[in-house]
XYZ file of C-alpha atoms in Angstrom:
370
model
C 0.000 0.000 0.000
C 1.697 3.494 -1.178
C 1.101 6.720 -0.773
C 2.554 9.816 -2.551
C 2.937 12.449 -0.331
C 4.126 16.115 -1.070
C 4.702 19.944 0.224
C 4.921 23.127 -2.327
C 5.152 26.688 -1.027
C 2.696 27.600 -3.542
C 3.650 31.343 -3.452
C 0.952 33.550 -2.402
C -2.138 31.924 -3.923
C -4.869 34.927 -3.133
C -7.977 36.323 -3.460
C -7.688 40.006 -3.016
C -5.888 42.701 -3.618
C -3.111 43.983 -1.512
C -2.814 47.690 -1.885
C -0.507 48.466 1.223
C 2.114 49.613 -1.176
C 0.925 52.611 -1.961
C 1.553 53.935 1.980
C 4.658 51.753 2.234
C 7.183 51.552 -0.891
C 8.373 48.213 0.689
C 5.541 45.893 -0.008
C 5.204 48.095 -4.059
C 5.714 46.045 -6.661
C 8.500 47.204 -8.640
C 6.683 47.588 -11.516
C 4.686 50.289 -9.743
C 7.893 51.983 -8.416
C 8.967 53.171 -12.022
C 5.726 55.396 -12.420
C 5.117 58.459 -9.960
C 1.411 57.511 -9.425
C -0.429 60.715 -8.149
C -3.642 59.088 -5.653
C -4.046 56.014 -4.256
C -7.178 55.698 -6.418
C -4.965 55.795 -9.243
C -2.839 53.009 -7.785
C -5.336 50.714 -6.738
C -6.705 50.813 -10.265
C -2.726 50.011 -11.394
C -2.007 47.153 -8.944
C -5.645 45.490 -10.052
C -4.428 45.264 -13.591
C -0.702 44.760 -13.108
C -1.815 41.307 -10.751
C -4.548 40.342 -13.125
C -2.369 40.248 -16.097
C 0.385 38.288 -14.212
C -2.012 35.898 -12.802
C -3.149 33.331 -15.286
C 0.259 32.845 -16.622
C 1.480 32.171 -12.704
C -1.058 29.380 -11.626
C -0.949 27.780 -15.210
C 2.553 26.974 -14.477
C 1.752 26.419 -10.274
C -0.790 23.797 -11.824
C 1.724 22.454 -13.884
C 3.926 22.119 -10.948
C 1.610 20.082 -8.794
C 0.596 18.227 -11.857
C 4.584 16.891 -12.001
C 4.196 16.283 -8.373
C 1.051 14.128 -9.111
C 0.449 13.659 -5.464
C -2.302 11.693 -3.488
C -1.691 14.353 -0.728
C 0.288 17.858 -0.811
C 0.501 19.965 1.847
C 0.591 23.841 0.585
C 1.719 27.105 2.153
C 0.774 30.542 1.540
C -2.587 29.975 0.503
C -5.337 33.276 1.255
C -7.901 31.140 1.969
C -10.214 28.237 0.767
C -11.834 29.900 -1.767
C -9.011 30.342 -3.566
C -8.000 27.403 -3.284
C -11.252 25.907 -4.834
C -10.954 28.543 -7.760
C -7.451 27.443 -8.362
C -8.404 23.633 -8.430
C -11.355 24.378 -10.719
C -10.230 26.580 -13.030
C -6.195 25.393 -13.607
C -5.709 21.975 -12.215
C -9.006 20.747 -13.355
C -7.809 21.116 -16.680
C -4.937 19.298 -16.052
C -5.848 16.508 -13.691
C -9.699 16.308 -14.206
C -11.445 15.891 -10.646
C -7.627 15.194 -8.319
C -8.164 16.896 -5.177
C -12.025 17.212 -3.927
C -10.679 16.520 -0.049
C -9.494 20.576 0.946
C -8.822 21.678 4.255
C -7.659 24.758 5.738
C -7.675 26.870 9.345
C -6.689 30.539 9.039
C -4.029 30.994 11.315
C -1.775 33.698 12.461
C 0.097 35.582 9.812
C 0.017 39.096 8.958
C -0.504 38.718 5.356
C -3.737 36.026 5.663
C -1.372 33.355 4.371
C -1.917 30.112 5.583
C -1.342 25.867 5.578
C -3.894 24.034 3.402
C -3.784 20.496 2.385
C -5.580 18.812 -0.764
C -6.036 15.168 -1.103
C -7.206 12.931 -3.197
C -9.945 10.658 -2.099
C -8.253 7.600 -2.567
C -4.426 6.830 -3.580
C -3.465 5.467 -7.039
C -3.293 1.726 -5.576
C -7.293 2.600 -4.672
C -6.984 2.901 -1.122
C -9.478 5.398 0.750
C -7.764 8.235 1.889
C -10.353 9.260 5.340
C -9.447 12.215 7.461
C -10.540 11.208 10.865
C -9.574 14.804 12.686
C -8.047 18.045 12.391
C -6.573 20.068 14.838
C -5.127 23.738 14.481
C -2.783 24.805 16.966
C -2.108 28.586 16.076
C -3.446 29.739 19.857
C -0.651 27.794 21.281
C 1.550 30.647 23.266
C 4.953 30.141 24.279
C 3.833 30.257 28.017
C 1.775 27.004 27.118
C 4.355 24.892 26.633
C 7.583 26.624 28.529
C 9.294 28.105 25.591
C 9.580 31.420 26.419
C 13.456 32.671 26.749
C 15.092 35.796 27.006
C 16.492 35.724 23.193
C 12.704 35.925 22.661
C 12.626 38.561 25.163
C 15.404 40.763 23.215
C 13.224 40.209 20.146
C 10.002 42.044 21.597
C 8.116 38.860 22.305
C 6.246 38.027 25.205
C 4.934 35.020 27.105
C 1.258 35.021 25.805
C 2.202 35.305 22.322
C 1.482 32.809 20.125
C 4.447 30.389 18.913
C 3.014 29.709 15.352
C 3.125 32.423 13.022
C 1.177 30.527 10.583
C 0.077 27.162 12.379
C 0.922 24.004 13.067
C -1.873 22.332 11.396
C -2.070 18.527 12.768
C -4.154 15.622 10.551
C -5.833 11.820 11.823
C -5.731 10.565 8.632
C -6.378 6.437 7.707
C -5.043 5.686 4.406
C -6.960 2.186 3.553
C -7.671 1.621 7.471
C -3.866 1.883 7.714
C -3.740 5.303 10.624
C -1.113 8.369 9.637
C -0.680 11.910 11.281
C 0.035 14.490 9.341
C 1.913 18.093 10.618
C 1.875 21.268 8.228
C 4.085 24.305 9.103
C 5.256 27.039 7.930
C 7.790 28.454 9.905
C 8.866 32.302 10.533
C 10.557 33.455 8.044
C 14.119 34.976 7.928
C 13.646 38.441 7.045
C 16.522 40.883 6.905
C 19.417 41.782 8.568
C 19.269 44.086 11.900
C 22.096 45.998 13.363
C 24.844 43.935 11.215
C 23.524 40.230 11.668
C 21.588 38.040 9.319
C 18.540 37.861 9.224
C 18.238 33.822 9.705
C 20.300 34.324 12.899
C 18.167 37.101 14.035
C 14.735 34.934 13.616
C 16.625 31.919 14.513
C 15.011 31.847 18.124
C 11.472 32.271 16.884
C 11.618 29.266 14.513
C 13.211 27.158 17.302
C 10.350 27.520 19.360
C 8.527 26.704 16.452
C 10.423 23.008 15.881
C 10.484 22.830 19.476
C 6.499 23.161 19.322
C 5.772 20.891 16.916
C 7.940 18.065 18.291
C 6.074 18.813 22.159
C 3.010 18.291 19.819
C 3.552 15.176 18.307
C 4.970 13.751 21.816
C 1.855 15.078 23.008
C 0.296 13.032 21.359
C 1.835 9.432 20.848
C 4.043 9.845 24.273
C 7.229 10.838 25.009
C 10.210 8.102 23.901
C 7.366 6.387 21.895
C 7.326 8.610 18.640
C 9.589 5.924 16.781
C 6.829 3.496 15.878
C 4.477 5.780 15.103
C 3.264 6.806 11.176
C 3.741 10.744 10.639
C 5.544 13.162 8.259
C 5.833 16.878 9.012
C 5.669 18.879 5.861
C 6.041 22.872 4.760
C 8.338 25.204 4.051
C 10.983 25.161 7.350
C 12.216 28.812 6.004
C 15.568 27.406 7.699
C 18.802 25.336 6.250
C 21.005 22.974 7.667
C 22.730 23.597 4.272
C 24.049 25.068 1.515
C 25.466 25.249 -1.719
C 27.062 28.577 -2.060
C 26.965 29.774 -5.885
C 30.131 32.002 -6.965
C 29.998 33.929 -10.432
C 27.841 35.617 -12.659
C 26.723 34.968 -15.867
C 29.194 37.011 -17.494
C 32.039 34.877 -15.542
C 30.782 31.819 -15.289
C 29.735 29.778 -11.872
C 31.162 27.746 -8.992
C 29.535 25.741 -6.248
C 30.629 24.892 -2.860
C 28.871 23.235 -0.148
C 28.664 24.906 2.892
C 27.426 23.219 6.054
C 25.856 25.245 8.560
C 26.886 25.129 12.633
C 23.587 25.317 13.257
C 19.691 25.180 12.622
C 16.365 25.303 14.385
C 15.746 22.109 12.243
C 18.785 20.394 15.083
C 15.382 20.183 16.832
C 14.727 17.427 14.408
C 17.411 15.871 13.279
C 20.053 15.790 16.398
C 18.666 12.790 18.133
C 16.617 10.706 15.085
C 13.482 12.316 16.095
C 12.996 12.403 12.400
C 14.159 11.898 9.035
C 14.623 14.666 6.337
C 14.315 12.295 3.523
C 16.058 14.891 1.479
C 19.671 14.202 2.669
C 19.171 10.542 0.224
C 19.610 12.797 -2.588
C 23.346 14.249 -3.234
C 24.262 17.354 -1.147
C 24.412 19.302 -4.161
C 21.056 18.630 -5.643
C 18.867 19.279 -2.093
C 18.072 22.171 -2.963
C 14.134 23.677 -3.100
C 14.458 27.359 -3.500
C 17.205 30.128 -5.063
C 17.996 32.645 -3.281
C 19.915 35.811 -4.399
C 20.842 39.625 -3.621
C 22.919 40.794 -6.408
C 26.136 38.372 -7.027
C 27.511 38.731 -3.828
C 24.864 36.748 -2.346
C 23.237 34.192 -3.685
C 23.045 30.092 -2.853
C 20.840 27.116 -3.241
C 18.963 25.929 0.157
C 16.841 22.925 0.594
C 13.758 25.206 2.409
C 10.636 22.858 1.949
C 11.196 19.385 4.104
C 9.182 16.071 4.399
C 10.456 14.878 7.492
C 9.353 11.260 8.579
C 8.918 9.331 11.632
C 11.896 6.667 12.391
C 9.266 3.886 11.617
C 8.186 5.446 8.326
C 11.712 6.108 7.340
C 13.314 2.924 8.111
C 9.833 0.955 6.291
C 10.939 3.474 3.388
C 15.209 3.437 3.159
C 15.069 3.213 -0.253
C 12.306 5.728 -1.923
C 14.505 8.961 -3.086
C 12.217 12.132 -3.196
C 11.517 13.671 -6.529
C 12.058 17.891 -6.572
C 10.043 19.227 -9.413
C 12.229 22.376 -10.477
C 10.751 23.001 -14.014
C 8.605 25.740 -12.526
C 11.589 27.661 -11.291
C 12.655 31.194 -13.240
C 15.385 31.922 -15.683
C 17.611 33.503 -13.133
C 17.751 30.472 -10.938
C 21.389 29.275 -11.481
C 21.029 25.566 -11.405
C 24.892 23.412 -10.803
C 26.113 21.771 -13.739
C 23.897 18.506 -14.627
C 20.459 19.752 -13.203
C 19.293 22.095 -15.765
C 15.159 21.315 -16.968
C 13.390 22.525 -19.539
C 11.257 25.015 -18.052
C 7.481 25.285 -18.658
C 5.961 27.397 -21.320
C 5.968 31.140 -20.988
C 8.241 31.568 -18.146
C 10.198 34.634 -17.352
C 13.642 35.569 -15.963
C 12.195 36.804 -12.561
C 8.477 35.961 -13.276
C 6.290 34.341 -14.111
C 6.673 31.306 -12.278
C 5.527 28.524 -10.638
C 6.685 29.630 -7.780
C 10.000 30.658 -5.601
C 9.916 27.299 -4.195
C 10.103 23.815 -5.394
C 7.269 21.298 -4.551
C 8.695 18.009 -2.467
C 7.506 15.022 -3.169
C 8.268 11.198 -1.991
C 6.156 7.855 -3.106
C 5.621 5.952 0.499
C 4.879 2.386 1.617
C 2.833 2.418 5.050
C 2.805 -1.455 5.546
């Protein structure tokens, strides 16, 4: 009995119109930026059409994306809510997959933006098995007083007891794939954000995603018992927004390009990893082709990170030793600088910058769970 299991930062998939940008140049597209645009009347009416016109092209190739992934379940972040992730389903991957995903579920949780965890899923696998959700459980009103997390790095950082650890959620799934029972955790952790007063910005956040592993692991031992998590059938999917590595990329286009892999000292994903708590299936793939996501600022800064994880249970992983994850990277833009050997033909119509799939690169892993 298998089951294809998947996560994709889907890359703001929304249903309204964001038109902070006209009050603060930092969330302005920088399409906008090159016009002086006299009233914010005047720029609503721009940022309508400029994100209408980019939009079909976008979730054609997002569709495409989770077509390649051809999952029976795939756990998505940054989605605005469920209706737009029915519209999406109806009017792209319908036409792709015909009726794939009728199973949707989604809790807003905590972020800013209205971005959230969702999860579609099929309502039975490819091998026919029934794929029944028995519960679901949001825990975005867990504080850090809750479960004892609160330090003073936190403290520095503004934070206080009764806020909330998630800043999305930590959205937790009884599911019984052919009368066969699997639980199911969907993050999507803090993200890194800039530097401050001449440190990173993944140092300075650092703390706030640690609670955030730390959370989710109290969670799952929560629930099966503590020292008895081994045996037990779960994954935790989403986009981590954290590295344990890296493959640092050297050059320009003009020059040409070097790679080097750079381990890093430390991660909030240790919380993890350190003591087998759980696999990232991932590391079966070759250090240099982990990756999920391109990040660069100018050529003085830019790498490949692995940033979207499907961590398993000891018990899953060891049933599983030898599936390899697939990384769909066809949806990725131009300027993604991909090491020698890895380059795929990209789908139709997309850009240098945009548009794209998607910044990220959906995860996906064929599972046996007998």
């Amino acid at each position: 009995m298998s089951l294809r299991l998947a996560t994709f930062n889907i890359e703001n998939l929304m249903a309204r119109f964001d038109f902070t940008g006209f009050r603060n140049q930092l969330k302005q597209d920088r399409v906008l930026q090159l016009f002086n645009v006299p009233t914010e009347a005047v720029y609503q009416q721009l940022e309508q059409a400029r994100v209408v016109a980019a939009t079909d092209d976008t979730r054609q190739m997002t569709a495409l994306a989770v077509a390649d992934a051809d999952a029976d379940i795939i756990c998505l972040q940054e989605v605005d809510n469920l209706a737009a992730l029915h519209a999406f389903e109806y009017g792209y991957l319908f036409r792709m997959m015909g009726n794939g995903y009728r199973q949707k579920y989604l809790v807003e949780g905590n972020d800013s933006r209205g971005i959230d965890v969702a999860v579609m899923m099929r309502e039975q696998t490819r091998d026919g098995q029934n794929i029944e959700l028995k519960e679901i459980t949001s825990h975005a009103m867990v504080t850090y007083g809750d479960f004892g997390l609160f330090t003073d790095e936190l403290a520095a950082l503004g934070y206080h007891p009764h806020d909330k650890i998630f800043k999305r959620d930590c959205l937790e799934l009884d599911l019984r794939i052919g009368g066969v029972p699997f639980t199911l955790y969907v993050v999507h952790l803090k993200s890194m954000g800039g530097p401050r007063e001449g440190v990173d910005g993944r140092h300075v956040t650092m703390p706030l995603r640690r609670a955030e592993t730390l959370a989710v692991r109290r969670i799952i031992e929560d629930r099966f018992g503590r020292g008895k998590t081994a045996t037990k059938n779960f994954a935790i999917c989403g986009d981590m927004n954290d590295y344990q590595e890296r493959v640092d990329v050297i050059g320009s286009r003009r020059s040409g390009y070097r790679f080097e892999y750079h381990k890093e000292q430390t991660s909030a994903l240790d919380v993890f990893s350190e003591d087998g708590f759980a696999e990232n299936v991932l590391r079966r793939r070759d250090e240099m082709e982990r990756w999920t996501l391109y990040h660069a600022r100018g050529p003085q800064e830019q790498w490949l990170c692995q940033l979207d994880y499907i961590w398993l249970s000891p018990a899953m992983a060891a049933r599983n030793a030898k599936a390899v994850p697939e990384i769909i990277r066809a949806g990725q833009p131009y300027r993604t600088v991909f090491p020698p050997g890895q380059e795929v033909e990209r789908y139709p119509r997309t850009g240098w910058d945009r548009p794209k799939a998607s910044d990220h690169c959906p995860v996906v892993i064929t599972l046996d769970l007998i």
